[in-house]
Every structure is written in C-alpha cells, then in structure tokens.
Amino acid sequence: MEQVERGPLPAHATAEGNRTLPEREIVQAGYLAAVRTAMIAAVFCCVVVVLMAVNTVKSRAYDPLNAPKLLRRQLDLNRDPQNTRLRAEVRRLDREIRTAYFRSRRFAVQGSYLLLGGVVVFLLATEVARALRPSVPLPLSPTVEEVAMAAVQGRRGVATVGVVGAGLLLLLTVLSRNDRAAEYARAAAAGTGQGGQPAVASVEPGRDGRHGNPAPGSSSVGSAGNAVASDRSPAVAAGRVSTQGDTGTGTVLGEPAGAEVRTHGSAEAPATRASTAAGRVEPMPAPLTVLLPAGGEAEWPVFRGGAGFAPGASAPTVWDVKTGRGILWRAVVPLPGRGSPVVWGDQIFLTGADASRRAVYSFSVEKGDLLWQTFLPAPSTPPLKVQAETGYAPATPVTDGRHVCAVFPDGLVVCLSASGRILWTRDLGRPENPFGHAASPVIYADLLIVPLDQGKGEDTAKSRLYALSLTDGRTVWEVARPVPSAWATPLLIRAGDRDLLVLSANPWVIAYDPRTGREQWRARCMAGDVAPSPAVGGGWVFVCNQRAALVAIRPDGTGDVTQTHVGWQFDESLPDIASPVSDGAFVYLALSEGLVICVDARTGKKVWEYETVAPVHASPLILGSTLYVTDTEGTTHLLTTGGAMQLIGKASVGEEVQATPAVARGRLFLRGQKHLFCIGGQ
Amino acid sequence: MRRYSEAIWILVGMFPVVPAWAQEQQRQPPPEFRSGYALPPLNAPMPRAEVFTVVDLLVLLAVLSLTAWFLLGARSRAGVRVLAVFSLLYFGFYRLGCVCSIGAVQNVALALVEPGYVLPWSVGLFFLLPLVFALFFGRVFCAAACPLGALQDLVLIRSRRLPAFLEQGLSLIPYLYLGAGLLMAATGTSFLFCQYDPFVGFFRFGGPATVMAFGAALLLLSTVVGRPFCRFLCPYGVLLRACSGVARWRVRIAPSACVQCHLCADACPFGAIRPVTPNADLEPRPVGRRRLAVLILLLPLLVIGFSALGHLASPALARQNRVIALAERVWLEEQGQLWQTTEASEGFWNSGRPPAELYREALAVRRRFGIGATLLGGWFGLVVGGRLILLAMRRRRTEYEADPGACLSCARCYAACPVRGEVSISLPHRVTGETGVTWSR
C-alpha cells in the first residue's frame, strides 16, 4: 500500500488556535459587524420586497387598459355620449391612471435595484462572517441502515414520479376526447382545389330557405335541383350558384307562387330587338342571380339585403309600439343616422354620426344590447356641410361577418372587425356632393366596392368607383365615371357566366366587371339626381329616377346597350329616393309623394297604385309574398304582391323612419329616428 | 485576497471594450397628423451588431477555458467564484439571459426536424461548446459559465441534504422536462425552456408574475438547497451529465491520497461525492437479484405503456400549438358555434386563405404531435424504468468517488480536503495534486 503524506490541517481547523488574544477580539468584532450587516441587509431586503409587493398589488388598479373605475366611467359615457362632464372626467381619470401606472413601473425598477444591492450586501456579509468564524465540519459516514433506507426511499421517489407522470398523461388523454382531426381531414378533403375562389355566395331572390338557418357544413338542394350555398366557409360557398328561372318546370327557385314570369322566364335567348314602348310584352331575359358575401344567404349583409326581395323570409305582420305587441325590444341608438341596419349572426350593425362624432354600433339580435360601439376618427376640418335630409351617416354599412365597412359623407371609409376593432381606414377625399354623399358600399369577394360620384351637371371629372382590398384597404382598382353626383348603391348580379356590378347615375347606367372594374355595358336612360338603386327580377335590371323613367334593361349586352337591351320604360310616377323592388312578375315603386305603384315587369304598364299619404323614403321590401312599405311617419303598410293588391294591414313604430328595414331570423329590424326596433314573435 | 485579485485582473481584461455608442433610428415612418400634433421623439436603438455575437462566443469560450484552468491548473475555488460572478453579470444582467445554452437545445431540435428553420451559427456554438468542454473537463459550464447556476450558487448560505426520496424522485424531472421541451420545440409550438426560465425575469427586471414568483421561490430554496434548478429542472444538465460521464479530465478523488475523512462529501452541496459503501449487505442477495430481474423485465412494458399513453394524450398536447388552436377556432367559427372572432382568427379570415389549407396544415402538425408524444411517453417510461434498474443494481465502493454526472465542478471539495503536499500516485501522468481531490485521468 502506498504511503500517504498528511499535510497540515485545513485553515478552518488551525487558524482559530493560532490567533493571539487581540487578534481574536478583532476577529470577533469583525464577525459581529458582518453578522449585523447581514441582518440589516436582510431586513432591508424584506422591507423592499414588501414595498414592491404592495406596489405590484396596487398597480393592478392602475392598469391603463383594465382599470375598473375607468372602465365604469367609459361605460357610463357610452350610454350617455353627449355628457361633456363625464367625458372630461374620463379624460382626467385616464391621465391619472396612466401617470400612476408609470410611477408604479418606476418604483418597481428602482425597488429591483435596491433589492439587488441589498442582496449583494447580505451575501458579502455572510461570506465574511463565514470566513471569520468557520463552522467546524462534523463528517459522519452513513451507516448500513441509512444506506438501506436511502435505497428504499430512492426507489419510492422514482416510482412516485413515474406514477405522477402516468397520471398526468392519463389526464391529458381524458382531455383529448374532443379531437377534431377527423373533421379537419374531412374539411380539408372537401376544400381541396377550392382555395383562392372568390368569396362570393349567390343568393337567388326568393330562393327556398333563405332565412332558414341551414345545418352547418351542409348544402341543401333547391326544388329545381340547384345547390344552395349554406356554408359559411368561403371555400365551400364559392361556386355554388342557384339560378333564377327555369324552363317550364313550374318550380323555379325563388319565384313567387303563381307568378306568370315563370312561364316566360326562359333561359332561351330573348329577342334582341329593343322596345321603348310601354305596354309591349317583352320576352323574359336569361335568369339572374344577386351576389352577396359568402355565407350571407341567411343574413342581411348589405343595403336592402341585396335587392330587397326575400320571398323565403318569414317576417312579422302585426306590431304596435303603443301596446308593445310584436315589439321584442327597442334600443336607443346613441347617434343619429339614416343608414339602414345590416345583420350577421347575432349582431346588427349600423352607423351614427353628428357634426363632430361618428361611430359604428353593434347591437345584439337577441336582446338589443349594445355589444360594442367604435368611435371613428373625427370628421376633418372645416366642418362638412350636408343637407339635413342626408345627415352625417346616410350610407348603410356592409358586412361579410368578419368585416364591417362603412362610408361617411366626407369620404372616410372604415373597416372594422366583427368585434369592433378598426382594421383600417381610407380617406378618399371629400366628395363634392350638393346633398352629401350617401351611396352605400358593397362587398364582392375580398373587395369593398365604394362608389364616389361627385360634381354637378357636366362636371364629372372627379367621379370614381373604387375597389379596396378588405384586408388592408389598399386600392385594387379604380375607374373614372362619366357621371355627376349620384346616391344609388351598386347592385351585384351574376348574369350568365358574368358577374356584374350595376350602378345607376345620370345619364348612364353602367355595368362593370367587379373583379377588374372593366366596363361591360352602359345604357343612357337616367336623368336628374339619381338616388334609387337598381333592382332585379325576371331577368331584368330595373333602374329608375323621378325625372327619368323606370327602365328595364337586359344585362347580357356589351358596349352601349341603349338601343339594343332596353326592354321598356315606364315614366308616369316615379320615386326620387326609395329604390324599386321586383318579384320577377311586377316592379313596385314607393314614391316620396306617398304613393306605391305596381308595374307589370313584362309590359311596363301600371297595374295598381296605393296611397300611403305620408312620404316614403325607405325602400320597399318583398318578404314572403308581402310587400313592406314603411313611410316616414313610421307606419309600415303591408300589401299583397301580385296583380291584385290587398292591404294586409298597417303597423307603426311611432317615430320617424328614413331607413330601410332589415330582416333576419324571422325578425324585422327597423331604425327610427332615435331607436332601433326589433319586431317579431307575434 | 490575493487569490481573488488574480482572477479579477484576468476578468477585467476579458470585458469587451467596444464602446456602446448610442445610435438611434426611427422604427417606422411617423404618421402625419392634420391637427398639427407633434409626434414625440420615439426612437428605437440600433439592432445589436453582428460583432457582439462573436464577442459573446469568445466570452463563453474564454470563461469555459478559464474555468477549466482554474480547476485543473490553479485549483482555485476563488477563481471559479469570480468567474461565476462575471458570467452572472455578463450573460445574465448584461446580455439579459439570452442567448443561452439551455435555450439553444430547442433551436437545435427545431432545426433538426424543420428544414425551413436555419439554425444561427452562434446558437449552434452556444449549444455545442459547453458539451465539448464537458466531454473533456466535466461540467465546467455549470461551474462558472451559466448565469443561472451562478445565481443559485452565490446565494447558497448553508446547504441541507434532501431525503433520498426527494433527491431521486426530483432528479428525474430534468429528463422529463427535456423530453417535453424537445417535443414542443420540434413541433414549432413553443420554446418551453425560455418561456418558463425562472431567473431571466430577474436579469430583465420584469417578467410574468407567476414565473417571477417561481424564480423567487427557487432562489429562496437555493439558500439552503444546493442549486435546485440545476439538479432538478435543468434540461441541458441532462446532456452535460451524459457528456461529462466520459470526460478525460475531471474531478476525481485520488484513492492513494484519500484518507476517507468524509469532509469532501460533507462539503459538496449537491451530493455528488459517493462515499464508501458499508461492508454489510443491505438485504439478502437473492432479493436484490429478483428485484433487478423483475425491473429489467418491466422496462419494455413501461416503455410501451407510457408510449401508448403519450400517443393517446397527443391531441391535448397538440392544442398548445398555435396552428392547431387556430384551426380549432376557425372550425368553431365556421360551424357557427362561435360568432366572435379572436385576433388570430380575424387575421386568418383577413388573409383570404382557405380554411381547408389551414386544416391540412393542422393535420400535419397533429401527425407530428402523434409521433412526438408517443416518443415522449416512451422516453418517460425508459427514464423511470432505467433509474429503477440503476437503483436496484448493487455497486460496492471501497473508495470515495466523485459522480461525474452529478458533480457541478464548483471546487468546494478542494478547500475541504485535509490532504496536503505531494501525493504519491500510481497513475501514468503527473498530477499536481495538493489535495486528495484532484483533476486526474
């Protein structure tokens, strides 16, 4: 065995014994000083930690985004946006909370440095204390029993971790029950090859089940065998087209029962000869389809729900605001506006504005609660001058369920998320419009199409039609329009294999390819200040205005179709604000003079007229087989459609109405001067 | 003090002397306000220059080399401590805990399975260098280069031994944590080690409250338990442990010099010095053999069982992945079960991307999780079964041994060893051993 030379004992074992008395006293004093320093440092650290903890707890109340007091005040302000005192208080609170928040942040950082310093002093002091009075080690080798016990305990420890691990995996297994991998696989397989299709669903005016809430992920087949889009998925919805009109089957989708148009609504090519003589029976053109945002078939996503014609819709016919009968709820709209409501899912969107503020609102379909309101950038200066009849929020917003887009008279275009967050805004410049810009935007695929006709008389240089990307608001295409100011909303249709955007103005009615903005055809047939939007029915596009005529145009032409595709004209009594509506057999007009006129869609002859007495500015709607005409006094006149009119009844909401109603889920949503009414459940 | 001053002078020379000039640049073009509002000067500093990456690597290399030299050549616990303080200040407070070798494990894992991900060369070297040093010198990275270890080491006041139950049980957690972290990184889900780094919040003076609280608790525990994070959580420690097992030069106790005083084992706060085993049998030999046989037979069953559990649990694990979570959300929104969008789903819808494409991507991630979770389960079973087998094996020690895997090269045992002077040794190379605990081959 090799010899091991023992060296001197370690320092801690010998140093103490070699010291003299004064040295020992010095060491003792140093030790005590180190221990006391360590204790003071420890107390200091504890105090700093406590102060930092208190600061952390307190700072929660100063969270600028979630301060309860501020949120409460903001809610109060939302309910009462006119309250300037409350507004000032919100601003003061906001400033106070932000100041306090940054003060607490500074405190936390300074506290961290103090704590760090305290810890360093504490560690140094303990180190010195240890060096001055080292603890004498008492090494003890483990006994047999201890080693045996340690082995047993070690095995138990490992086994315990194993059991805990297995338990954790079992728990995760239980949580894995709702695995959707199979659904994804099915959906992925179903969506193969459809990526990149335009997100456009087709809606037949009056197709079956329009408001029927079809089963998720399913598609229904209409009575004429046409697939009806019913899926929210753009990929699934795209390409499913239900067409209007069929040849002699008697089961044309969407055509009202007994309408003669069905026997004439042939897919065969119509006569190419134009006729301007009212009263002549015209062959019915090829079927048309109104285009809505994907998934919008069961919704009311745009002004008039597309073209104002929803024969599959069930809507209430009796209500009375005085007795509350049929009124499910009534909600105050904070800011005024003449734009109509649009509906998607459980949300109703509408806009409101005055000279200094503007906002987009979302109300709950179910209870009328104000789900959110988003105030938009303040109107630019100098203040915009608009006619009182137009107001500051005359245009109807449009939605595809994910975006809510609105246009304001000063050229502001805003796109919000369905939860009310502003995604982007565009300033298209203040339009030169004598009454105030009021045309509503529409959505085609991923494009927001905004008409901005402006100028007077021959001055048409500034009129534009914009297509903006829904994603970021950039201009995808832009075309100049040879027309002055107009207030009509574009109509999106599919005619044959062409998608068309038809826009009425003075003097031209022009159809564009909505993908590119390329002009497809134009007809010179309008005059005056054109506000009524185009309608569609029986294969015709109907346009009208007070100083012009009600004109039926076949939309399958190209170039200037004035001489070739205008079917007939009706020029007796015409609306100047409300848009026409057609069920395919007849066209219905609502006039500001308080008249409702029915015109035969084949001949252009007046069939009947009805007097509302009060002026009508809201566009009439055909819901089921009932014509809904709401006058400015808030009374809705319910008339039977067809050649023999009957008054079904009248119902009032008791306040002025300028906006066109919306219909969804069997409920009618009517915007009055101050309130939004939900009517249904009779 | 002399032993400290030597080390401090070396470190002063190591500090990068590149001036930190304050250049600033606008991050984005400022908006124009019609109202005449003047935008306050919101400037962001210049991004860190590439040269600093090289500096970081050089500093790491220097710290590792110096640590090895302090242990092997200078045999200086003081030098190691000064280096640890330097690493804490540089890699911790100055570099804010990033880049670090622990986190680099995840980058490497992601780069191995995801061809589209390019591993930054500096990250790769941060991952490799400590392992290469461990292969030759043991865990020198843990000794002084890791700011997390340094922080815990500095606050250790008086070490207490943990019961064997906890010591053995908790020592499995790094293996399991490593497996889970690799799964999450390889599937592109998250970098778990960075997300739940308990001490990075201290370096940055702020972080998520729960993680900070966990870090504070660990730090408090570190005052009485030697480096709890390094021993019972650190996933990189698993790799270092494996590498240092074959290290050529590392802490060994020279049998010829050892007087078996137990002082080194007593001084080691990590329980890394294995004492001499008692001569008496702990239990009858047949019992031990039977247990070992049962455990060896049980190992495949454990691996298979845990693998199956891992596979079954994969859907729940997969939900942590953002692609899966988004697909689930979009699916529910598409089905009309949810009508409000989240920011993520809103972004998806705005992108115009077809949902089918998202579902296909989600399916691919799900498949990856299926495989990964199965492997993770198997790894669980292997670790638990393997450790049980190791514990059941009887090894008789007649000399004190430093466990190469558990030893963190802190050099505390040097100061505790009472043996002094030249040591007569029978090893082929000279060992400059003043003490019984030495670096040898």
PDB file of C-alpha atoms in Angstrom, chain A residues 587-667:
ATOM      1  CA  VAL A 587     -91.995  46.019 -60.132  1.00  0.00           C
ATOM      2  CA  TYR A 588     -93.057  48.036 -57.097  1.00  0.00           C
ATOM      3  CA  LEU A 589     -92.211  51.687 -56.638  1.00  0.00           C
ATOM      4  CA  ALA A 590     -92.574  53.760 -53.471  1.00  0.00           C
ATOM      5  CA  LEU A 591     -92.717  57.487 -54.001  1.00  0.00           C
ATOM      6  CA  SER A 592     -91.902  60.424 -51.812  1.00  0.00           C
ATOM      7  CA  GLU A 593     -95.369  61.696 -52.648  1.00  0.00           C
ATOM      8  CA  GLY A 594     -96.862  58.845 -50.620  1.00  0.00           C
ATOM      9  CA  LEU A 595     -97.756  56.528 -53.447  1.00  0.00           C
ATOM     10  CA  VAL A 596     -96.975  52.868 -54.049  1.00  0.00           C
ATOM     11  CA  ILE A 597     -97.149  51.852 -57.693  1.00  0.00           C
ATOM     12  CA  CYS A 598     -97.110  48.375 -59.192  1.00  0.00           C
ATOM     13  CA  VAL A 599     -95.817  47.963 -62.743  1.00  0.00           C
ATOM     14  CA  ASP A 600     -96.030  44.825 -64.842  1.00  0.00           C
ATOM     15  CA  ALA A 601     -92.491  43.555 -65.391  1.00  0.00           C
ATOM     16  CA  ARG A 602     -93.299  42.234 -68.866  1.00  0.00           C
ATOM     17  CA  THR A 603     -95.142  45.175 -70.287  1.00  0.00           C
ATOM     18  CA  GLY A 604     -94.082  48.177 -68.225  1.00  0.00           C
ATOM     19  CA  LYS A 605     -97.743  49.048 -67.605  1.00  0.00           C
ATOM     20  CA  LYS A 606     -99.036  50.264 -64.284  1.00  0.00           C
ATOM     21  CA  VAL A 607    -101.179  47.617 -62.613  1.00  0.00           C
ATOM     22  CA  TRP A 608    -102.290  49.299 -59.439  1.00  0.00           C
ATOM     23  CA  GLU A 609    -101.414  52.048 -57.033  1.00  0.00           C
ATOM     24  CA  TYR A 610    -101.816  52.526 -53.311  1.00  0.00           C
ATOM     25  CA  GLU A 611    -101.665  55.702 -51.261  1.00  0.00           C
ATOM     26  CA  THR A 612     -99.684  55.798 -48.056  1.00  0.00           C
ATOM     27  CA  VAL A 613    -100.406  59.507 -47.545  1.00  0.00           C
ATOM     28  CA  ALA A 614     -97.116  60.057 -45.739  1.00  0.00           C
ATOM     29  CA  PRO A 615     -93.970  60.278 -47.887  1.00  0.00           C
ATOM     30  CA  VAL A 616     -91.911  57.126 -48.353  1.00  0.00           C
ATOM     31  CA  HIS A 617     -88.096  57.326 -48.251  1.00  0.00           C
ATOM     32  CA  ALA A 618     -87.322  53.788 -47.078  1.00  0.00           C
ATOM     33  CA  SER A 619     -87.026  51.305 -49.926  1.00  0.00           C
ATOM     34  CA  PRO A 620     -89.870  48.792 -50.127  1.00  0.00           C
ATOM     35  CA  LEU A 621     -89.148  45.108 -49.468  1.00  0.00           C
ATOM     36  CA  ILE A 622     -90.809  41.896 -50.569  1.00  0.00           C
ATOM     37  CA  LEU A 623     -90.734  39.448 -47.667  1.00  0.00           C
ATOM     38  CA  GLY A 624     -92.526  36.206 -48.347  1.00  0.00           C
ATOM     39  CA  SER A 625     -95.380  37.277 -50.549  1.00  0.00           C
ATOM     40  CA  THR A 626     -95.914  40.561 -48.727  1.00  0.00           C
ATOM     41  CA  LEU A 627     -94.777  43.993 -49.811  1.00  0.00           C
ATOM     42  CA  TYR A 628     -93.490  46.053 -46.876  1.00  0.00           C
ATOM     43  CA  VAL A 629     -93.596  49.801 -47.422  1.00  0.00           C
ATOM     44  CA  THR A 630     -92.561  51.960 -44.480  1.00  0.00           C
ATOM     45  CA  ASP A 631     -93.410  55.645 -44.637  1.00  0.00           C
ATOM     46  CA  THR A 632     -91.567  58.464 -42.943  1.00  0.00           C
ATOM     47  CA  GLU A 633     -94.054  58.540 -40.052  1.00  0.00           C
ATOM     48  CA  GLY A 634     -93.023  55.054 -39.077  1.00  0.00           C
ATOM     49  CA  THR A 635     -96.068  53.231 -40.379  1.00  0.00           C
ATOM     50  CA  THR A 636     -95.408  50.097 -42.369  1.00  0.00           C
ATOM     51  CA  HIS A 637     -98.033  49.246 -44.977  1.00  0.00           C
ATOM     52  CA  LEU A 638     -98.318  45.554 -45.681  1.00  0.00           C
ATOM     53  CA  LEU A 639     -99.663  44.807 -49.143  1.00  0.00           C
ATOM     54  CA  THR A 640    -100.077  41.609 -51.038  1.00  0.00           C
ATOM     55  CA  THR A 641     -97.832  41.266 -54.052  1.00  0.00           C
ATOM     56  CA  GLY A 642     -99.183  40.411 -57.462  1.00  0.00           C
ATOM     57  CA  GLY A 643    -101.633  41.954 -59.832  1.00  0.00           C
ATOM     58  CA  ALA A 644    -104.487  42.202 -57.348  1.00  0.00           C
ATOM     59  CA  MET A 645    -103.334  44.235 -54.395  1.00  0.00           C
ATOM     60  CA  GLN A 646    -104.831  43.838 -50.971  1.00  0.00           C
ATOM     61  CA  LEU A 647    -103.947  45.744 -47.852  1.00  0.00           C
ATOM     62  CA  ILE A 648    -102.987  43.193 -45.226  1.00  0.00           C
ATOM     63  CA  GLY A 649    -102.556  45.763 -42.513  1.00  0.00           C
ATOM     64  CA  LYS A 650    -100.627  48.657 -41.107  1.00  0.00           C
ATOM     65  CA  ALA A 651     -98.293  48.766 -38.158  1.00  0.00           C
ATOM     66  CA  SER A 652     -96.388  51.635 -36.646  1.00  0.00           C
ATOM     67  CA  VAL A 653     -93.308  52.171 -34.513  1.00  0.00           C
ATOM     68  CA  GLY A 654     -94.422  55.666 -33.604  1.00  0.00           C
ATOM     69  CA  GLU A 655     -91.408  57.618 -34.757  1.00  0.00           C
ATOM     70  CA  GLU A 656     -89.933  58.906 -37.985  1.00  0.00           C
ATOM     71  CA  VAL A 657     -88.345  56.295 -40.220  1.00  0.00           C
ATOM     72  CA  GLN A 658     -85.982  57.037 -43.087  1.00  0.00           C
ATOM     73  CA  ALA A 659     -84.011  53.792 -43.163  1.00  0.00           C
ATOM     74  CA  THR A 660     -84.883  50.608 -44.961  1.00  0.00           C
ATOM     75  CA  PRO A 661     -85.743  47.728 -42.607  1.00  0.00           C
ATOM     76  CA  ALA A 662     -83.603  44.601 -42.302  1.00  0.00           C
ATOM     77  CA  VAL A 663     -84.876  41.062 -41.871  1.00  0.00           C
ATOM     78  CA  ALA A 664     -83.171  38.063 -40.311  1.00  0.00           C
ATOM     79  CA  ARG A 665     -84.103  35.156 -38.049  1.00  0.00           C
ATOM     80  CA  GLY A 666     -87.801  35.895 -38.590  1.00  0.00           C
ATOM     81  CA  ARG A 667     -87.372  39.357 -37.116  1.00  0.00           C
TER      82      ARG A 667
END
